[in-house]
Short mmCIF file of C-alpha atoms in Angstrom, two decimals:
data_model
loop_
_atom_site.label_atom_id
_atom_site.label_comp_id
_atom_site.label_asym_id
_atom_site.label_seq_id
_atom_site.Cartn_x
_atom_site.Cartn_y
_atom_site.Cartn_z
CA MET A 1 122.09 14.16 -31.45
CA ALA A 2 119.88 16.32 -33.66
CA THR A 3 116.15 16.42 -32.93
CA PRO A 4 114.21 14.63 -35.69
CA SER A 5 111.86 16.80 -37.76
CA LEU A 6 109.29 16.55 -40.52
CA GLY A 7 110.25 17.10 -44.14
CA GLU A 8 109.52 20.57 -45.48
CA ASP A 9 106.49 19.57 -47.55
CA THR A 10 105.07 17.37 -44.80
CA ALA A 11 105.55 20.11 -42.22
CA LYS A 12 103.68 22.61 -44.39
CA ALA A 13 100.82 20.17 -44.96
CA VAL A 14 100.55 19.30 -41.26
CA LEU A 15 100.64 22.95 -40.19
CA ARG A 16 98.03 23.93 -42.77
CA GLN A 17 95.75 21.04 -41.78
CA VAL A 18 95.81 21.71 -38.04
CA GLU A 19 95.38 25.46 -38.56
CA PHE A 20 92.34 24.62 -40.64
CA TYR A 21 90.87 22.33 -37.94
CA PHE A 22 91.04 25.16 -35.38
CA GLY A 23 90.38 27.95 -37.87
CA ASP A 24 87.43 30.32 -37.99
CA SER A 25 85.94 28.70 -41.08
CA ASN A 26 85.93 25.11 -39.72
CA LEU A 27 85.70 25.12 -35.92
CA PRO A 28 82.23 26.73 -35.63
CA LYS A 29 80.82 23.88 -37.75
CA ASP A 30 82.94 21.07 -36.25
CA ASP A 31 80.72 19.78 -33.44
CA PHE A 32 83.10 16.97 -32.51
CA LEU A 33 86.11 19.24 -32.09
CA LYS A 34 84.06 21.90 -30.28
CA THR A 35 82.84 19.27 -27.83
CA LYS A 36 86.40 18.14 -27.12
CA ILE A 37 87.47 21.75 -26.52
CA ASN A 38 84.53 22.42 -24.19
CA GLU A 39 85.33 19.28 -22.21
CA SER A 40 88.87 20.54 -21.63
CA GLU A 41 89.79 22.92 -18.80
CA ASP A 42 92.39 24.72 -20.91
CA ASP A 43 90.51 24.77 -24.26
CA MET A 44 93.07 22.37 -25.74
CA VAL A 45 92.72 18.97 -27.41
CA SER A 46 94.89 15.86 -27.40
CA LEU A 47 97.48 16.14 -30.16
CA ALA A 48 97.36 12.36 -30.55
CA LEU A 49 93.64 12.66 -31.31
CA ILE A 50 94.33 15.30 -33.96
CA CYS A 51 97.05 13.11 -35.51
CA SER A 52 94.60 10.19 -35.67
CA PHE A 53 92.26 12.08 -38.02
CA SER A 54 92.27 10.60 -41.51
CA LYS A 55 93.88 13.52 -43.32
CA MET A 56 96.58 13.83 -40.69
CA ARG A 57 97.30 10.11 -40.93
CA GLY A 58 97.76 10.62 -44.65
CA HIS A 59 100.15 13.54 -44.21
CA LEU A 60 102.17 11.66 -41.59
CA ASN A 61 102.03 8.30 -43.36
CA LEU A 62 100.49 6.63 -40.30
CA THR A 63 98.97 3.75 -42.24
CA GLU A 64 98.76 1.44 -39.23
CA VAL A 65 97.19 3.99 -36.87
CA LYS A 66 93.52 3.37 -36.05
CA LYS A 67 93.06 5.46 -32.90
CA ALA A 68 94.80 8.17 -30.89
CA ASP A 69 96.64 5.71 -28.63
CA ASP A 70 98.36 4.22 -31.69
CA VAL A 71 100.18 7.45 -32.64
CA PRO A 72 103.92 7.03 -31.88
CA ASP A 73 105.49 9.41 -29.34
CA CYS A 74 108.22 10.34 -31.81
CA THR A 75 105.57 11.51 -34.26
CA LEU A 76 103.87 13.63 -31.59
CA LYS A 77 107.16 15.30 -30.78
CA VAL A 78 107.95 16.37 -34.34
CA VAL A 79 104.35 17.48 -34.97
CA ALA A 80 104.36 19.56 -31.78
CA GLN A 81 107.65 21.12 -32.89
CA THR A 82 106.07 22.08 -36.22
CA LEU A 83 102.86 23.48 -34.70
CA ARG A 84 104.81 25.75 -32.34
CA THR A 85 105.76 27.84 -35.39
CA SER A 86 102.11 28.82 -35.92
CA SER A 87 100.79 32.18 -34.73
CA SER A 88 97.21 30.89 -34.59
CA LEU A 89 97.90 27.74 -32.53
CA LYS A 90 99.24 27.04 -29.08
CA VAL A 91 100.92 23.81 -27.94
CA SER A 92 101.20 22.63 -24.32
CA GLU A 93 104.62 22.51 -22.69
CA ASP A 94 104.71 18.72 -22.79
CA GLY A 95 103.75 18.79 -26.48
CA LYS A 96 100.73 16.55 -25.96
CA LYS A 97 97.90 19.07 -26.49
CA VAL A 98 97.07 21.74 -29.05
CA GLY A 99 94.48 24.51 -29.32
CA ARG A 100 93.71 27.97 -30.66
CA SER A 101 95.89 30.84 -29.58
CA THR A 102 92.84 33.15 -29.41
CA LYS A 103 89.23 32.71 -28.32
CA LEU A 104 86.61 32.01 -30.96
CA LEU A 105 84.52 35.10 -31.66
CA GLU A 106 80.76 35.27 -31.25
CA PRO A 107 78.94 33.84 -34.31
CA GLU A 108 77.73 37.13 -35.83
CA GLU A 109 81.10 38.84 -35.46
CA LEU A 110 82.89 35.73 -36.73
CA ILE A 111 80.73 35.50 -39.86
CA GLU A 112 81.30 39.17 -40.59
CA GLN A 113 85.06 38.76 -40.33
CA LEU A 114 85.10 35.59 -42.43
CA ASP A 115 83.05 37.22 -45.18
CA SER A 116 85.29 40.28 -45.23
CA ARG A 117 88.41 38.22 -45.95
CA THR A 118 86.83 35.68 -48.33
CA ILE A 119 86.43 36.04 -52.08
CA ALA A 120 84.62 33.96 -54.71
CA ALA A 121 86.57 32.93 -57.82
CA SER A 122 85.11 31.45 -61.02
CA PRO A 123 84.87 29.81 -63.53
CA LEU A 124 86.84 26.73 -62.50
CA GLU A 125 87.00 23.16 -63.81
CA LEU A 126 84.93 20.59 -61.93
CA ASN A 127 88.05 18.58 -61.09
CA VAL A 128 90.10 21.52 -59.77
CA GLN A 129 92.20 20.68 -56.72
CA ARG A 130 92.20 22.70 -53.49
CA GLU A 131 95.98 22.47 -53.33
CA ALA A 132 96.34 24.02 -56.77
CA LEU A 133 94.08 26.94 -55.85
CA GLU A 134 95.83 27.46 -52.54
CA ALA A 135 99.22 27.55 -54.25
CA PHE A 136 97.92 29.94 -56.93
CA PHE A 137 96.31 32.48 -54.59
CA GLY A 138 99.12 31.99 -52.08
CA GLN A 139 101.32 33.91 -54.51
CA TYR A 140 99.40 37.07 -53.61
CA ALA A 141 98.60 36.62 -49.89
CA LYS A 142 98.42 34.02 -47.15
CA VAL A 143 95.49 31.67 -47.73
CA ASN A 144 93.68 30.29 -44.67
CA SER A 145 91.39 27.90 -46.50
CA VAL A 146 89.87 26.99 -49.86
CA ARG A 147 86.31 25.71 -50.09
CA LEU A 148 84.65 24.13 -53.13
CA PRO A 149 80.85 24.46 -52.69
CA HIS A 150 78.56 21.87 -54.24
CA HIS A 151 76.30 22.71 -57.15
CA VAL A 152 72.83 23.60 -55.85
CA VAL A 153 71.13 20.92 -57.97
CA GLN A 154 73.84 18.35 -58.74
CA ARG A 155 75.18 17.83 -55.23
CA MET A 156 77.82 15.41 -56.50
CA TYR A 157 79.48 18.24 -58.40
CA PHE A 158 81.54 21.29 -57.51
CA CYS A 159 79.58 24.39 -58.56
CA GLY A 160 82.48 26.01 -60.44
CA THR A 161 83.12 28.79 -57.89
CA ALA A 162 85.73 28.47 -55.14
CA LEU A 163 85.69 30.42 -51.88
CA ILE A 164 89.17 31.60 -50.93
CA GLU A 165 89.66 32.77 -47.36
CA PHE A 166 92.71 34.96 -46.74
CA SER A 167 94.28 35.80 -43.40
CA ALA A 168 93.21 39.46 -43.55
CA ALA A 169 90.42 41.51 -45.14
CA GLU A 170 93.05 43.80 -46.67
CA ASP A 171 94.58 40.85 -48.51
CA ALA A 172 91.20 39.83 -49.90
CA GLN A 173 90.56 43.35 -51.17
CA THR A 174 93.99 43.47 -52.82
CA VAL A 175 93.34 40.22 -54.67
CA LEU A 176 89.87 41.39 -55.76
CA GLU A 177 91.55 44.25 -57.59
CA GLN A 178 93.80 41.88 -59.58
CA SER A 179 93.22 40.55 -63.10
CA LEU A 180 94.05 36.87 -62.71
CA VAL A 181 94.13 33.90 -65.10
CA PHE A 182 93.89 30.33 -63.80
CA GLY A 183 93.80 27.20 -65.92
CA GLY A 184 93.73 29.28 -69.09
CA ALA A 185 90.59 31.18 -68.06
CA GLU A 186 90.30 34.76 -66.82
CA LEU A 187 88.85 34.64 -63.32
CA GLU A 188 85.79 36.55 -62.23
CA LEU A 189 86.47 37.65 -58.65
CA LYS A 190 83.77 38.91 -56.32
CA PRO A 191 83.25 39.35 -52.55
CA LYS A 192 81.74 36.34 -50.81
CA LYS A 193 78.64 38.35 -49.89
CA ASP A 194 77.86 38.78 -53.61
CA PHE A 195 78.26 35.02 -54.09
CA ASP A 196 75.88 34.37 -51.18
CA VAL A 197 73.16 36.54 -52.75
CA ILE A 198 73.38 34.62 -56.05
CA ARG A 199 73.47 31.30 -54.20
CA GLU A 200 70.37 32.12 -52.20
CA LYS A 201 68.42 32.89 -55.38
CA GLU A 202 69.56 29.60 -56.95
CA VAL A 203 68.43 27.65 -53.89
CA GLU A 204 65.01 29.33 -53.93
CA GLU A 205 64.58 28.55 -57.63
CA PHE A 206 65.66 24.96 -57.12
CA GLU A 207 63.18 24.42 -54.29
CA ARG A 208 60.35 25.76 -56.45
CA ASN A 209 61.31 23.52 -59.37
CA ARG A 210 61.76 20.51 -57.12
CA SER A 211 58.22 20.71 -55.84
CA ILE A 212 56.94 20.85 -59.42
CA THR A 213 59.18 17.96 -60.51
CA THR A 214 58.12 15.79 -57.56
CA SER A 215 54.45 16.42 -58.35
CA ASN A 216 54.90 15.58 -62.04
CA SER A 217 57.00 12.49 -61.40
CA SER A 218 54.38 11.01 -59.05
CA ASN A 219 51.84 11.06 -61.88
CA ALA A 220 54.16 9.11 -64.19
CA GLU A 221 55.60 6.80 -61.54
CA GLU A 222 54.42 3.54 -63.10
CA LYS A 223 55.33 4.42 -66.69
CA TYR A 224 59.00 3.40 -66.69
CA PRO A 225 60.95 0.23 -65.82
CA LYS A 226 62.33 0.26 -62.30
CA GLY A 227 65.55 -1.02 -60.83
CA LEU A 228 67.53 -1.40 -64.06
CA LEU A 229 69.88 1.57 -63.62
CA VAL A 230 73.09 1.99 -61.68
CA ALA A 231 75.39 4.99 -61.70
CA PHE A 232 79.14 4.69 -61.35
CA LYS A 233 82.02 7.04 -60.62
CA LEU A 234 85.60 6.21 -61.54
CA LYS A 235 88.49 6.95 -59.21
CA SER A 236 92.15 6.21 -59.61
CA ALA A 237 93.06 2.90 -58.01
CA SER A 238 96.29 4.45 -56.74
CA ALA A 239 94.91 7.68 -55.22
CA GLY A 240 91.88 8.91 -53.29
CA ASP A 241 91.21 11.84 -55.58
CA SER A 242 88.75 11.57 -58.45
CA ALA A 243 90.59 10.37 -61.52
CA GLU A 244 90.57 12.31 -64.73
CA GLN A 245 91.32 9.66 -67.31
CA ASN A 246 94.63 10.55 -68.85
CA GLY A 247 95.32 9.86 -72.49
CA SER A 248 98.69 9.86 -74.17
CA ASP A 249 98.39 13.28 -75.79
CA GLU A 250 96.01 16.04 -76.86
CA LYS A 251 95.86 14.76 -80.42
CA LYS A 252 94.25 11.54 -79.22
CA THR A 253 91.70 13.59 -77.31
CA ALA A 254 90.75 15.49 -80.44
CA GLU A 255 90.50 12.30 -82.48
CA ASN A 256 87.89 10.91 -80.11
CA GLU A 257 86.01 14.09 -79.20
CA ASN A 258 83.08 13.15 -81.42
CA ASP A 259 82.44 9.64 -80.06
CA LYS A 260 78.66 9.38 -79.61
CA GLU A 261 76.25 6.83 -78.18
CA LYS A 262 72.66 5.95 -79.14
CA VAL A 263 69.60 4.99 -77.08
CA ASP A 264 67.99 1.53 -77.14
CA ASP A 265 65.04 0.51 -79.24
CA LYS A 266 62.42 0.60 -76.54
CA HIS A 267 63.10 4.16 -75.44
CA GLY A 268 64.81 5.82 -78.38
CA SER A 269 66.72 5.16 -81.58
CA PRO A 270 67.29 1.38 -82.21
CA ILE A 271 70.59 -0.31 -81.58
CA ASP A 272 71.52 -3.90 -82.40
CA LYS A 273 74.31 -4.40 -79.90
CA VAL A 274 74.43 -4.16 -76.13
CA VAL A 275 77.12 -1.52 -76.22
CA GLU A 276 77.71 0.60 -79.29
CA LYS A 277 81.20 0.05 -80.68
CA GLU A 278 83.76 2.66 -79.80
CA ASN A 279 85.26 4.62 -82.64
CA LYS A 280 87.76 2.24 -84.26
CA SER A 281 90.63 4.65 -83.79
CA SER A 282 89.89 5.01 -80.08
CA ILE A 283 89.85 1.24 -79.57
CA SER A 284 93.15 0.77 -81.34
CA ILE A 285 94.74 3.61 -79.38
CA TYR A 286 93.33 2.95 -75.92
CA LYS A 287 92.52 -0.76 -75.80
CA ASP A 288 95.71 -1.59 -73.91
CA ASP A 289 96.03 1.78 -72.15
CA MET A 290 95.26 1.03 -68.50
CA ASN A 291 94.70 4.74 -67.79
CA VAL A 292 91.81 5.14 -70.25
CA VAL A 293 88.48 3.37 -69.76
CA LEU A 294 86.38 2.42 -72.80
CA ARG A 295 82.72 1.43 -72.88
CA GLU A 296 83.84 -2.07 -73.80
CA ASP A 297 85.90 -2.23 -70.59
CA LEU A 298 82.85 -1.29 -68.53
CA LYS A 299 80.67 -3.78 -70.38
CA ASP A 300 83.15 -6.59 -69.61
CA VAL A 301 83.11 -5.75 -65.89
CA PHE A 302 79.36 -5.29 -65.44
CA GLU A 303 78.26 -8.26 -67.55
CA LYS A 304 79.51 -10.47 -64.72
CA PHE A 305 76.29 -9.53 -62.92
CA GLY A 306 73.81 -9.92 -65.79
CA THR A 307 72.96 -8.80 -69.30
CA VAL A 308 73.96 -5.20 -69.96
CA LYS A 309 71.51 -3.39 -72.21
CA TYR A 310 73.49 -0.17 -72.49
CA VAL A 311 76.59 1.60 -71.23
CA ASP A 312 75.98 5.36 -71.01
CA PHE A 313 79.53 6.68 -70.94
CA ARG A 314 82.03 8.63 -73.01
CA ILE A 315 85.81 8.34 -73.07
CA ARG A 316 87.61 10.59 -70.55
CA GLU A 317 84.58 11.17 -68.38
CA ASP A 318 84.68 9.84 -64.82
CA LYS A 319 80.97 9.10 -64.36
CA GLY A 320 78.36 7.15 -66.24
CA TYR A 321 75.35 4.83 -66.14
CA ILE A 322 74.76 1.13 -66.77
CA ARG A 323 71.34 -0.12 -67.86
CA PHE A 324 70.76 -3.80 -67.17
CA GLU A 325 68.12 -6.10 -68.60
CA GLN A 326 67.01 -7.34 -65.18
CA PRO A 327 66.78 -5.53 -61.79
CA GLU A 328 68.60 -8.44 -60.13
CA ALA A 329 71.73 -7.64 -62.14
CA ALA A 330 71.71 -4.02 -60.96
CA GLN A 331 71.32 -5.21 -57.37
CA LYS A 332 74.24 -7.62 -57.74
CA ALA A 333 76.46 -4.90 -59.22
CA HIS A 334 75.71 -2.54 -56.34
CA ALA A 335 76.24 -5.28 -53.74
CA ALA A 336 79.57 -6.28 -55.30
CA SER A 337 80.74 -2.67 -55.32
CA ALA A 338 79.71 -2.19 -51.68
CA SER A 339 81.46 -5.36 -50.51
CA ALA A 340 84.66 -4.68 -52.48
CA LYS A 341 87.29 -2.28 -51.15
CA GLY A 342 86.19 1.00 -52.71
CA GLY A 343 84.32 -0.53 -55.65
CA LEU A 344 84.80 -2.57 -58.83
CA VAL A 345 88.16 -2.66 -60.61
CA VAL A 346 88.15 -1.30 -64.18
CA LYS A 347 91.70 -1.12 -65.55
CA ASN A 348 93.60 1.31 -63.29
CA PHE A 349 90.38 2.66 -61.81
CA ILE A 350 87.86 1.79 -59.13
CA ALA A 351 84.18 2.15 -60.05
CA ASN A 352 81.96 3.09 -57.12
CA VAL A 353 78.42 1.93 -57.97
CA GLU A 354 75.10 3.30 -56.70
CA PRO A 355 71.52 2.38 -57.69
CA VAL A 356 69.42 5.05 -59.39
CA THR A 357 65.98 5.28 -57.79
CA GLY A 358 63.15 7.65 -57.02
CA VAL A 359 63.02 11.04 -58.74
CA ALA A 360 66.44 10.57 -60.37
CA GLU A 361 65.31 7.30 -61.98
CA SER A 362 62.03 8.81 -63.15
CA GLU A 363 63.81 11.79 -64.68
CA TYR A 364 66.28 9.57 -66.49
CA TRP A 365 63.59 7.58 -68.29
CA SER A 366 61.40 10.62 -68.87
CA LEU A 367 64.21 12.64 -70.42
CA LEU A 368 65.41 9.64 -72.37
CA ARG A 369 61.99 9.30 -74.01
CA ASP A 370 61.83 13.04 -74.66
CA ASN A 371 65.26 12.80 -76.27
CA GLN A 372 64.37 10.25 -78.97
CA GLY A 373 66.26 10.78 -82.19
CA LYS A 374 68.90 13.03 -80.62
CA GLN A 375 72.53 12.24 -79.86
CA ARG A 376 73.77 10.51 -76.70
CA VAL A 377 71.09 9.88 -74.09
CA GLY A 378 73.17 10.96 -71.15
CA ASN A 379 74.80 14.23 -72.15
CA HIS A 380 73.39 16.31 -69.30
CA PHE A 381 71.80 14.01 -66.73
CA HIS A 382 73.76 14.09 -63.46
CA TRP A 383 74.30 11.62 -60.67
CA ARG A 384 72.50 13.25 -57.75
CA GLY A 385 74.54 13.09 -54.56
CA GLY A 386 76.57 10.31 -52.99
CA LYS A 387 73.62 7.92 -52.52
CA ILE A 388 71.14 8.43 -55.32
CA ASN A 389 68.36 6.61 -53.51
CA ARG A 390 68.56 8.51 -50.24
CA GLY A 391 65.83 10.93 -51.21
CA GLY A 392 68.05 13.99 -50.86
CA LYS A 393 67.80 17.09 -52.96
CA ARG A 394 66.74 16.33 -56.49
CA GLY A 395 66.09 18.57 -59.42
CA ARG A 396 66.12 18.97 -63.16
CA ASP A 397 68.96 20.85 -64.72
CA GLY A 398 69.27 19.32 -68.17
CA GLU A 399 69.97 21.39 -71.24
CA ASN A 400 67.72 20.75 -74.25
CA GLY A 401 65.89 18.07 -72.24
CA SER A 402 68.80 15.63 -72.27
CA PRO A 403 69.73 13.32 -69.41
CA ARG A 404 73.04 12.85 -67.54
CA GLY A 405 76.55 14.19 -68.17
CA ARG A 406 78.86 17.05 -67.27
CA PRO A 407 77.85 20.72 -67.46
CA ASN A 408 79.53 22.56 -70.29
CA GLU A 409 82.00 25.32 -69.57
CA ALA A 410 79.51 28.16 -69.90
CA LYS A 411 77.07 26.42 -67.61
CA ARG A 412 79.76 25.81 -65.02
CA ALA A 413 80.38 29.51 -64.85
CA ARG A 414 76.68 30.27 -64.54
CA ALA A 415 76.27 27.63 -61.84
CA ALA A 416 78.58 29.65 -59.63
#
């Protein structure tokens, strides 16, 4: 009887994932895995434990597995068989443990080696997928890992520059000498050390600006309404990845590119309705399209919690803001999102909701007032980090003094 095995795609994904866990770029920062290795006499870790990690459960379709003991023996056997093909991993004879085939280098030497075989590639779309980049650069050399660093200021966002680690420094140098086009844009390729220098300067500038912003915001703390704002992020209800709302064709995109919103009467240009009407053509086209969210769809969902004063959102974006009339409504919306599985249902999407507080809230109202008479309040104001009210890094990065939105293409490139 033939020995069962993983499908080709699954085997590749499993091998890549476990090589990453034990790889030079992850293991030094993975305290949990390092502890497990140090506790072992042979520097190896339970394969069942590795298979119980969330990403491995996804690759292996282990939906019912909650802990290592739940992983079926048949799964361990086929995974062990796959991992034995790796040159960077070793598997125990009984197939129940896995580890690195070589010792981890000392930190300074390891960093030097990592930097020598890693390049920075930009500009890239904010919703670029690691798998797409790995497949693209994998055409030229073996890719060990792909990292998507956060923007220095807007921590919720990818900065527009990916770090591609190859298996050898020679491979990285070969790719640096190429002229490559990805996603319709010519890539700017540079050594990781050059990226680190630019990044360090951006961090220093951000810290300086943050101290100024914090000082200024404390003086104006009582001059804006508090607790009325929530931020939301849309994700596909059928996948874990962030959803880019898909329309039917590019023509429809062009027809709705100029949809604009206005600010309310108290803090900007007057409006008579809670949510400004969508362009008539966009409503007729997308009203019944479950893969495209309109402002009216968001209004219908959030009005369950209280009166909605304004929906700060544009078609095809995956983030936005809701301004309520009363703080209690914002609290109810956040509580409902937290108690639901993943968030609130909006057509084929799940809206994860977070309150906007502290510096982020102050900046929103301040920039909104400064923006009176201009188009859309939220064009450049970003949702800061996963929990806006945690008091993490905050900063001002608006263009032309406008609040929330997505950085334009030129700015994405500069952010890298």
